[in-house]
PDB file of C-alpha atoms in Angstrom:
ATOM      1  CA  UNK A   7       5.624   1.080  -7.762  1.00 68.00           C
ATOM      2  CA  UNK A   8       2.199   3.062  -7.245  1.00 70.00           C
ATOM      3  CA  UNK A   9       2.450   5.820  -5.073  1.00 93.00           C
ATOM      4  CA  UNK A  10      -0.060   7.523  -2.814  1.00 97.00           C
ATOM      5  CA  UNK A  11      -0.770  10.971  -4.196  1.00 97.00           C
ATOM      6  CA  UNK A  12      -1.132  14.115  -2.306  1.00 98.00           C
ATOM      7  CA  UNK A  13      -1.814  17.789  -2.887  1.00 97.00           C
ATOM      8  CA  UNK A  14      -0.947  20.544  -2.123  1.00 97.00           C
ATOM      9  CA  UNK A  15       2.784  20.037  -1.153  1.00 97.00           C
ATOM     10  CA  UNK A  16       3.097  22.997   0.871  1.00 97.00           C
ATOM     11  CA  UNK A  17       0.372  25.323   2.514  1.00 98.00           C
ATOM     12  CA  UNK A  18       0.152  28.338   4.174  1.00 98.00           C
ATOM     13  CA  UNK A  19      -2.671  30.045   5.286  1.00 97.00           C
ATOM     14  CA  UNK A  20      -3.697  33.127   7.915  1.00 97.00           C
ATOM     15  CA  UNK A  21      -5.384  32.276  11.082  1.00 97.00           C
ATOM     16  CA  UNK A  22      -9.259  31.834  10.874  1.00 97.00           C
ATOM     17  CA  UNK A  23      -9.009  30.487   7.093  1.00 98.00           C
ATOM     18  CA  UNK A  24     -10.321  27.211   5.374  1.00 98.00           C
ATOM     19  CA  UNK A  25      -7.467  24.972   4.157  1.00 98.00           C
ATOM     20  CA  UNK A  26      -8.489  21.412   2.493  1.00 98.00           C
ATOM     21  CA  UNK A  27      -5.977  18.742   1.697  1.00 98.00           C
ATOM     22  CA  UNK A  28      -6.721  15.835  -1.087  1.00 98.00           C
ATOM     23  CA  UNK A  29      -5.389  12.171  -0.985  1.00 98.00           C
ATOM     24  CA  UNK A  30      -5.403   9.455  -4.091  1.00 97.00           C
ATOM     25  CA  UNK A  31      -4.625   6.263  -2.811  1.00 97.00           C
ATOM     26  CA  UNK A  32      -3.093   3.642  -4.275  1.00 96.00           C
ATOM     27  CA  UNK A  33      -5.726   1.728  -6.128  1.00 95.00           C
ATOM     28  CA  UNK A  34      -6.983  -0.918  -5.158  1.00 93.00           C
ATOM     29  CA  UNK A  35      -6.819   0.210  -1.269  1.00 94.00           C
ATOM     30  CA  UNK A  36      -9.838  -0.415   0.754  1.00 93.00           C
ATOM     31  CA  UNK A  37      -8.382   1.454   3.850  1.00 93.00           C
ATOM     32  CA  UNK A  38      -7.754   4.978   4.026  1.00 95.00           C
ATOM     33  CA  UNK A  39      -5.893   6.938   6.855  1.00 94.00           C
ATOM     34  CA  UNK A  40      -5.127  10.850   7.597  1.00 96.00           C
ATOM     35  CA  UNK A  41      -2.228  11.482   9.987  1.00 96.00           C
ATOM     36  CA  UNK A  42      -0.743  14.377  11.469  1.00 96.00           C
ATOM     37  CA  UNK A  43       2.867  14.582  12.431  1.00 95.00           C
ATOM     38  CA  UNK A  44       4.160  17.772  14.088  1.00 94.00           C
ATOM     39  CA  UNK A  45       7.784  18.224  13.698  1.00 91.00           C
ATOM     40  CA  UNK A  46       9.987  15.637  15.992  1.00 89.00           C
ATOM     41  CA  UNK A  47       7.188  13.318  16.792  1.00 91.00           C
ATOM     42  CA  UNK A  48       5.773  10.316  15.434  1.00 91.00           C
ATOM     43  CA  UNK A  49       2.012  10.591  13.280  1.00 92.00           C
ATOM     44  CA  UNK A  50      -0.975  10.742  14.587  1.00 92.00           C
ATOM     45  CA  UNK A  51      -4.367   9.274  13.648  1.00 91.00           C
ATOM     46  CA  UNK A  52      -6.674  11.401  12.558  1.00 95.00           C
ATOM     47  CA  UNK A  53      -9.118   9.906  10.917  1.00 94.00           C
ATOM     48  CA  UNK A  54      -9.404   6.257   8.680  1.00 92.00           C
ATOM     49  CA  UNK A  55     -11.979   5.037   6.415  1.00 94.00           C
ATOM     50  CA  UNK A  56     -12.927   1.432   5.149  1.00 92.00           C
ATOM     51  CA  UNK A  57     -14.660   1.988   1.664  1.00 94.00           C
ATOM     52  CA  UNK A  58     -16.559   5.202   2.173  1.00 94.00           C
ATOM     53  CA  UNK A  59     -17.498   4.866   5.778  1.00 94.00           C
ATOM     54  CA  UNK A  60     -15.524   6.715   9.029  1.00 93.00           C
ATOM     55  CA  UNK A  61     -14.378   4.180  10.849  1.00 90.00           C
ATOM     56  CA  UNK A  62     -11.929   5.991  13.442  1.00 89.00           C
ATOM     57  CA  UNK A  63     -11.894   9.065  14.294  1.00 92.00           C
ATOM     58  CA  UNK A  64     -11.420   9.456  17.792  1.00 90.00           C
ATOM     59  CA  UNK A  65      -9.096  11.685  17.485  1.00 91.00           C
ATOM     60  CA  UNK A  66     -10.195  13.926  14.880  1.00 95.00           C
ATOM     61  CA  UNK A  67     -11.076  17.713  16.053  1.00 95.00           C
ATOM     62  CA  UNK A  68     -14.473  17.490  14.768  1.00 94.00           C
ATOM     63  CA  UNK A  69     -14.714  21.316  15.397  1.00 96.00           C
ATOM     64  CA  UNK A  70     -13.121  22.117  13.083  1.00 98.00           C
ATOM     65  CA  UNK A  71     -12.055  19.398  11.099  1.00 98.00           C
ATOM     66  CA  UNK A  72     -13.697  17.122   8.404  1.00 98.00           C
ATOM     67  CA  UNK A  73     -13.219  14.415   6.264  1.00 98.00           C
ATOM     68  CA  UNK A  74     -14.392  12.349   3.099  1.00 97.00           C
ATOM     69  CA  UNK A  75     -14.194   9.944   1.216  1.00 96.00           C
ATOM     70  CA  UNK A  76     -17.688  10.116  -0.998  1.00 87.00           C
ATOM     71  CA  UNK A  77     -16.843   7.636  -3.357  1.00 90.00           C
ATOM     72  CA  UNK A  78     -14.388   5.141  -1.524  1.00 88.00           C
ATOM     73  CA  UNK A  79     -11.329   6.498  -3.534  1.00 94.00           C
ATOM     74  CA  UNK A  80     -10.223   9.645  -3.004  1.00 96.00           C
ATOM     75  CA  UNK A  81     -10.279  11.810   0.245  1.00 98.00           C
ATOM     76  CA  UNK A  82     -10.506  15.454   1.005  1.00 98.00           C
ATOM     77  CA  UNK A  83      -9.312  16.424   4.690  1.00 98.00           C
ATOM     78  CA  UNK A  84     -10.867  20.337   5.748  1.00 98.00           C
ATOM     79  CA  UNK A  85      -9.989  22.628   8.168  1.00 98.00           C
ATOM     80  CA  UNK A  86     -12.324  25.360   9.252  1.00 97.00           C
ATOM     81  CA  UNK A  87     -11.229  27.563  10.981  1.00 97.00           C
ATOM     82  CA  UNK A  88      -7.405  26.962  10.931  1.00 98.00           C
ATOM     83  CA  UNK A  89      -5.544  27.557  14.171  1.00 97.00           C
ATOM     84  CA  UNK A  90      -1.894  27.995  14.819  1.00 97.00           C
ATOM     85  CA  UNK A  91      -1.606  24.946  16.307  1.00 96.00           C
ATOM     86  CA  UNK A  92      -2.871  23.204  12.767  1.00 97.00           C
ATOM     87  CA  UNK A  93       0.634  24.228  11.803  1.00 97.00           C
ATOM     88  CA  UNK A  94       2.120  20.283  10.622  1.00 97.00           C
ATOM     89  CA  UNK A  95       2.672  17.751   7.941  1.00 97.00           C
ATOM     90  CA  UNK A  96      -0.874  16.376   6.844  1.00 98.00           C
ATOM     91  CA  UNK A  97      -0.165  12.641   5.618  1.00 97.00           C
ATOM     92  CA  UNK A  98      -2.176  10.487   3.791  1.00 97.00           C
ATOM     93  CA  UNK A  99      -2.184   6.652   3.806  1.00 95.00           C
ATOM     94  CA  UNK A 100      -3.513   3.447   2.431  1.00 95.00           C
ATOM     95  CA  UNK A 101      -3.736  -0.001   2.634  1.00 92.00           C
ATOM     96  CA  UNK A 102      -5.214  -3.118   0.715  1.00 90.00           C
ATOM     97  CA  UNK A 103      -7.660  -3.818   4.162  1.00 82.00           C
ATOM     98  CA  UNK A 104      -7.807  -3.406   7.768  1.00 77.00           C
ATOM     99  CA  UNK A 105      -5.780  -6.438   8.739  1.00 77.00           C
ATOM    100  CA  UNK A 106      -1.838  -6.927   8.729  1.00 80.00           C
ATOM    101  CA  UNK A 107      -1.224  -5.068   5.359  1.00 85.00           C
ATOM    102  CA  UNK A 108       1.294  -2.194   5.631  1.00 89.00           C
ATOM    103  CA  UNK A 109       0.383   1.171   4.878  1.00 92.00           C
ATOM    104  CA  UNK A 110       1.514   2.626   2.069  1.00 95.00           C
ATOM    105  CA  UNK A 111       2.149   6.395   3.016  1.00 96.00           C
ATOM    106  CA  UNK A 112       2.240   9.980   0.664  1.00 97.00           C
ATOM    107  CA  UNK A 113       4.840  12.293   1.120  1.00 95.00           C
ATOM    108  CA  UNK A 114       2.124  14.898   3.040  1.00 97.00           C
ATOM    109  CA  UNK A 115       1.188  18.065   2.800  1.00 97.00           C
ATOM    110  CA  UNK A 116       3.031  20.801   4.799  1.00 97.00           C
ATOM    111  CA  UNK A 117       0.968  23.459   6.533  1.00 98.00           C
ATOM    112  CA  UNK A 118       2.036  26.598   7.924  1.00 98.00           C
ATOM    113  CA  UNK A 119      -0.838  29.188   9.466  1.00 98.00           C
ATOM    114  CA  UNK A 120       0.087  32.565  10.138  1.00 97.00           C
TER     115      UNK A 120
ATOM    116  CA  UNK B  28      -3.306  -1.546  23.404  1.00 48.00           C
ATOM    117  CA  UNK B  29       0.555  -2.826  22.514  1.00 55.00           C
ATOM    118  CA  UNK B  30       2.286   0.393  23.495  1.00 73.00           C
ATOM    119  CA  UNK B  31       6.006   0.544  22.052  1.00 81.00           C
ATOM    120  CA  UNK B  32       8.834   1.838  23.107  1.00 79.00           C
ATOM    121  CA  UNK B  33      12.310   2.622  21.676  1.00 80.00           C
ATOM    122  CA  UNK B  34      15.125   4.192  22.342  1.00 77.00           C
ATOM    123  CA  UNK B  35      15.265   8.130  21.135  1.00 82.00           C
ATOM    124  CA  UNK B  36      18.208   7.936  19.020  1.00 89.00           C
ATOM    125  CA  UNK B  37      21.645   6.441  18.047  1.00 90.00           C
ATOM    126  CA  UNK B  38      24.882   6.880  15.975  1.00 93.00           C
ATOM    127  CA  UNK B  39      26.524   4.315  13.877  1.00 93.00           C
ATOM    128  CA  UNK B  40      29.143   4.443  11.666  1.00 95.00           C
ATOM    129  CA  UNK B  41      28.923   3.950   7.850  1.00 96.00           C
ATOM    130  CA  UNK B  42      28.823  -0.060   6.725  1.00 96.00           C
ATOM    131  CA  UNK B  43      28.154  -1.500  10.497  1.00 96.00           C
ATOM    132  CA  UNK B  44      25.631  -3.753  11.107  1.00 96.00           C
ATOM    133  CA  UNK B  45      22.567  -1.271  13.118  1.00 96.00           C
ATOM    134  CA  UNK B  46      20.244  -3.229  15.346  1.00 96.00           C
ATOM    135  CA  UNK B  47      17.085  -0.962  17.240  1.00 95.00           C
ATOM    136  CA  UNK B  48      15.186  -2.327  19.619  1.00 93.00           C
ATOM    137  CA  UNK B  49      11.460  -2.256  20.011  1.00 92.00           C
ATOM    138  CA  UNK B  50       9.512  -3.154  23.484  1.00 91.00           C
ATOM    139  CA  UNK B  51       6.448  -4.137  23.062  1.00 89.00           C
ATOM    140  CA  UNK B  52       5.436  -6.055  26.631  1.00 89.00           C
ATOM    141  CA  UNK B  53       1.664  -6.244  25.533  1.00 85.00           C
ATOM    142  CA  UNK B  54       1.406  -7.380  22.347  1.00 87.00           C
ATOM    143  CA  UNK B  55      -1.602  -9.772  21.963  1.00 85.00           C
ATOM    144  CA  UNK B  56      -1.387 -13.242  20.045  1.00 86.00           C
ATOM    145  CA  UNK B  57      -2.826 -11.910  17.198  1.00 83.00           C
ATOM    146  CA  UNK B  58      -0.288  -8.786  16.907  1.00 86.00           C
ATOM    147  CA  UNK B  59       1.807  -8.542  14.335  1.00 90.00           C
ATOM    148  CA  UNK B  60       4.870  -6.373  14.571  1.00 91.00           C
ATOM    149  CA  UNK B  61       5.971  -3.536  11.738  1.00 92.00           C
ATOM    150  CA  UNK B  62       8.629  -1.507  11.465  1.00 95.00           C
ATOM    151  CA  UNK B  63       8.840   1.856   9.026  1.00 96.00           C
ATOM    152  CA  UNK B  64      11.272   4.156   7.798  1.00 97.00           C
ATOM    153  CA  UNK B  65      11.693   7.959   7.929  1.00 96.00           C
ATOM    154  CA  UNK B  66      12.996  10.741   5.916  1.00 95.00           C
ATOM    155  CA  UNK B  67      12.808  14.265   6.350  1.00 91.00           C
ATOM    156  CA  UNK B  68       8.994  15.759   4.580  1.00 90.00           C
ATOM    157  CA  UNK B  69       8.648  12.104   3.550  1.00 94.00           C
ATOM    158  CA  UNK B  70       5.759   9.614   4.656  1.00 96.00           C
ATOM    159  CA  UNK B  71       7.097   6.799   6.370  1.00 96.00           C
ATOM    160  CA  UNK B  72       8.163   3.459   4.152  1.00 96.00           C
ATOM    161  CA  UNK B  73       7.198  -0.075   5.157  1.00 95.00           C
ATOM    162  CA  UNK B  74      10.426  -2.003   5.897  1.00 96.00           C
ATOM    163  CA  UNK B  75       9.583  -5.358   7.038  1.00 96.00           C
ATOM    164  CA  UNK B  76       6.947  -7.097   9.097  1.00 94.00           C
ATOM    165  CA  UNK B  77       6.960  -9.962  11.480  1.00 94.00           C
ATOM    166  CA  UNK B  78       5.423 -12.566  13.687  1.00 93.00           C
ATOM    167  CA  UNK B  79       7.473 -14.198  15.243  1.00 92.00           C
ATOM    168  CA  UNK B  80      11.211 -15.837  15.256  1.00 91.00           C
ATOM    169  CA  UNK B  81      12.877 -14.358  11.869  1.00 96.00           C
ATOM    170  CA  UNK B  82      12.263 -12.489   9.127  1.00 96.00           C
ATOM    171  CA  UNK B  83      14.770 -11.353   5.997  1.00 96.00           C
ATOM    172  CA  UNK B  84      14.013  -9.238   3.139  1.00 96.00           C
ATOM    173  CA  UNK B  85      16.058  -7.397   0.671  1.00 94.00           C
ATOM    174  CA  UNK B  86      16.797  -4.483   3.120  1.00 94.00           C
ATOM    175  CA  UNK B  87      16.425  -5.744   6.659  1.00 97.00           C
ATOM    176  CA  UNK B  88      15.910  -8.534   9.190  1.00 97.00           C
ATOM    177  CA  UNK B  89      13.129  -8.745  11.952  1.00 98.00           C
ATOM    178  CA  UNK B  90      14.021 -10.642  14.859  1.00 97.00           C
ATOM    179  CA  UNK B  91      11.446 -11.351  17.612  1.00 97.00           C
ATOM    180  CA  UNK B  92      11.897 -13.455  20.427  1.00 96.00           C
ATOM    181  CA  UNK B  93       9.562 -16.306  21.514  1.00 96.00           C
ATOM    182  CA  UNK B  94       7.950 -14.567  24.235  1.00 95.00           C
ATOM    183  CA  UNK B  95       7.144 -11.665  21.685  1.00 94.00           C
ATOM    184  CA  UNK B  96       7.738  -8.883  24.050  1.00 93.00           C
ATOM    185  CA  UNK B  97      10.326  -7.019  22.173  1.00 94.00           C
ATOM    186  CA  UNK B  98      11.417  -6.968  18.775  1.00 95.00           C
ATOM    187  CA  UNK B  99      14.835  -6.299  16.856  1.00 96.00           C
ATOM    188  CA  UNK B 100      15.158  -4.339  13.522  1.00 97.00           C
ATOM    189  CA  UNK B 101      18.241  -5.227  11.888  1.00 97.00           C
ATOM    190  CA  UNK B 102      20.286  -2.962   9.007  1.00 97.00           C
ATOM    191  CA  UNK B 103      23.378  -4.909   7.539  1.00 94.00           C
ATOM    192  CA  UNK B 104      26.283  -2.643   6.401  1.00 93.00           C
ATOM    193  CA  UNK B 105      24.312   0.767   6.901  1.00 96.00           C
ATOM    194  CA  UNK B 106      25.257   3.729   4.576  1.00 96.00           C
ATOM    195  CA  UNK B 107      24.629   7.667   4.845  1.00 96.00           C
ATOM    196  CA  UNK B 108      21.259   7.327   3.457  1.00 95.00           C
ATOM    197  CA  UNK B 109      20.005   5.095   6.308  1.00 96.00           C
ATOM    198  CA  UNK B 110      20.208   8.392   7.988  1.00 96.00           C
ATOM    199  CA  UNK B 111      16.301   8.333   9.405  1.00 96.00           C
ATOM    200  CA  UNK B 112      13.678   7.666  11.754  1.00 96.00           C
ATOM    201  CA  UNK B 113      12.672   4.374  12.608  1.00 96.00           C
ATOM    202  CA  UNK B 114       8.940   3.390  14.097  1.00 95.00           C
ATOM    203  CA  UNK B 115       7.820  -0.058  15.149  1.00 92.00           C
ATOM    204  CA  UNK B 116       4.178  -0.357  15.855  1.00 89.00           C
ATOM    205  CA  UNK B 117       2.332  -3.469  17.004  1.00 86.00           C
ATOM    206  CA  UNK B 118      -0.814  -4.500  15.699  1.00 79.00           C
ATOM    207  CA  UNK B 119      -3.424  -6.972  14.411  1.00 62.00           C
ATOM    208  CA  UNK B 120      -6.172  -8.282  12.710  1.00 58.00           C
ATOM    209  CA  UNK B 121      -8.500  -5.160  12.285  1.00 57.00           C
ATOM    210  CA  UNK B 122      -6.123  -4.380  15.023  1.00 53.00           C
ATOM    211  CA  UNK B 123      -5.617   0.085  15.442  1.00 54.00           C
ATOM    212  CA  UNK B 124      -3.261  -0.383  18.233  1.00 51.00           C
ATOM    213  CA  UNK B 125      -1.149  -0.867  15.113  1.00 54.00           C
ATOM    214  CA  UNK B 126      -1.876   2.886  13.965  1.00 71.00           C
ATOM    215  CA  UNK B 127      -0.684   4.334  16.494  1.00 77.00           C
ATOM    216  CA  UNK B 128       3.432   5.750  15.971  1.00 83.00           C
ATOM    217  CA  UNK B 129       5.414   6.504  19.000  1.00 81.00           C
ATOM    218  CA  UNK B 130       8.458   9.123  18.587  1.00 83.00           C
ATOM    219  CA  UNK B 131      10.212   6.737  16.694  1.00 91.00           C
ATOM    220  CA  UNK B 132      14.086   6.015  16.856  1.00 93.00           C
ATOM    221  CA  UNK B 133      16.666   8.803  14.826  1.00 94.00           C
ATOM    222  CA  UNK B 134      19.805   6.885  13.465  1.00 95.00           C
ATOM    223  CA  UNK B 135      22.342   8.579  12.488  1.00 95.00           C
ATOM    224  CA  UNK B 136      25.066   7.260  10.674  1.00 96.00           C
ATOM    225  CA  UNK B 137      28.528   8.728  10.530  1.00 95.00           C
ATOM    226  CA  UNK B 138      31.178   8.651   7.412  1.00 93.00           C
TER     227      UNK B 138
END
């Protein structure tokens, strides 16, 4: 079964740093989604995309945080500067389109700030 | 938006039937319900989606009643690995109520 593909596994980075995150979807996926889940509660939207174009993000910290997805595939989520509140699991997930389809999450990238 | 809401965690023993409740008084007509699985640094896993009345697959069944208001996930003969979080988010066409995860329900099952 394809997988969503994520790296790094694990992160950690000092205060004040710039720490970026990549995502592979499964192919095929129009939809693309960035969650954050801090430990004991549910993920939360940061950002998704439909192709190449932003079409939530609400609830991302635009700050400090950033996201792309330049040629509709694969994504790159950045965080400049990192806070010790950034400290969470970073996942990534996709879908075939915006409707009913279920997502189809990676197993997320773990950061730790210091 | 279809706000959910589930209860924070239960305990069943290995090979009973597990049944987890979802409210959902809000859902819209075009909602569709979706339930996903947990594991520790894992990304959730689809389990099953619904509708409405019934739905069966390999691993689970969906039930949702007519009015729609509430759903019921249903694991048959649960083992130690069902050990996990379960979310059920509402949702539909083009829908992002259906992003958004509550805190989910931790089952625990017992030898």
């Amino acid at each position: 079964e394809a997988e969503v593909a994520q790296s790094p596994r694990y992160k950690i980075t000092e205060k004040s740093q710039a720490v970026a995150f990549w995502c592979d979807p499964i192919s095929g996926h129009a939809t693309l989604y960035w969650y954050r889940q801090i430990l004991g509660q549910g993920p939360e939207l940061l950002v998704q995309f439909q192709d190449e174009s932003v079409v939530d993000d609400s609830q991302l910290p635009k700050d400090r945080f950033s996201a792309e997805r330049l040629k509709g595939v694969d994504s790159t989520l950045k965080i400049q500067p990192a806070e010790l509140g950034d400290s969470a699991m970073y996942l990534c997930a996709s879908s075939y389109d915006r409707g009913n389809s279920p997502l189809h999450f990676g197993n997320g990238t773990r950061l730790t700030v210091t | 938006l279809a706000k959910t809401t589930q209860p924070i965690s239960m305990d069943s023993y290995e090979g009973q039937e597990v049944n987890i409740t979802c409210s959902h008084n809000n859902i819209a007509t075009n909602d569709y319900i979706t339930w996903y699985q947990q594991f520790p640094s894992q990304g959730p896993r689809f389990i099953i989606q619904g509708y409405k009345t019934k739905v069966t697959n390999e691993v689970a069944s969906l039930f949702i009643p007519a009015d729609r208001k509430s759903s019921t996930l249903s694991l048959p003969r649960v083992s130690l690995s069902d050990t996990a979080v379960y979310y059920c988010l509402v949702g539909g066409y083009y829908g992002n109520n259906r992003l958004a995860f509550g805190k989910g329900n931790q089952v625990v099952v017992i030898p």
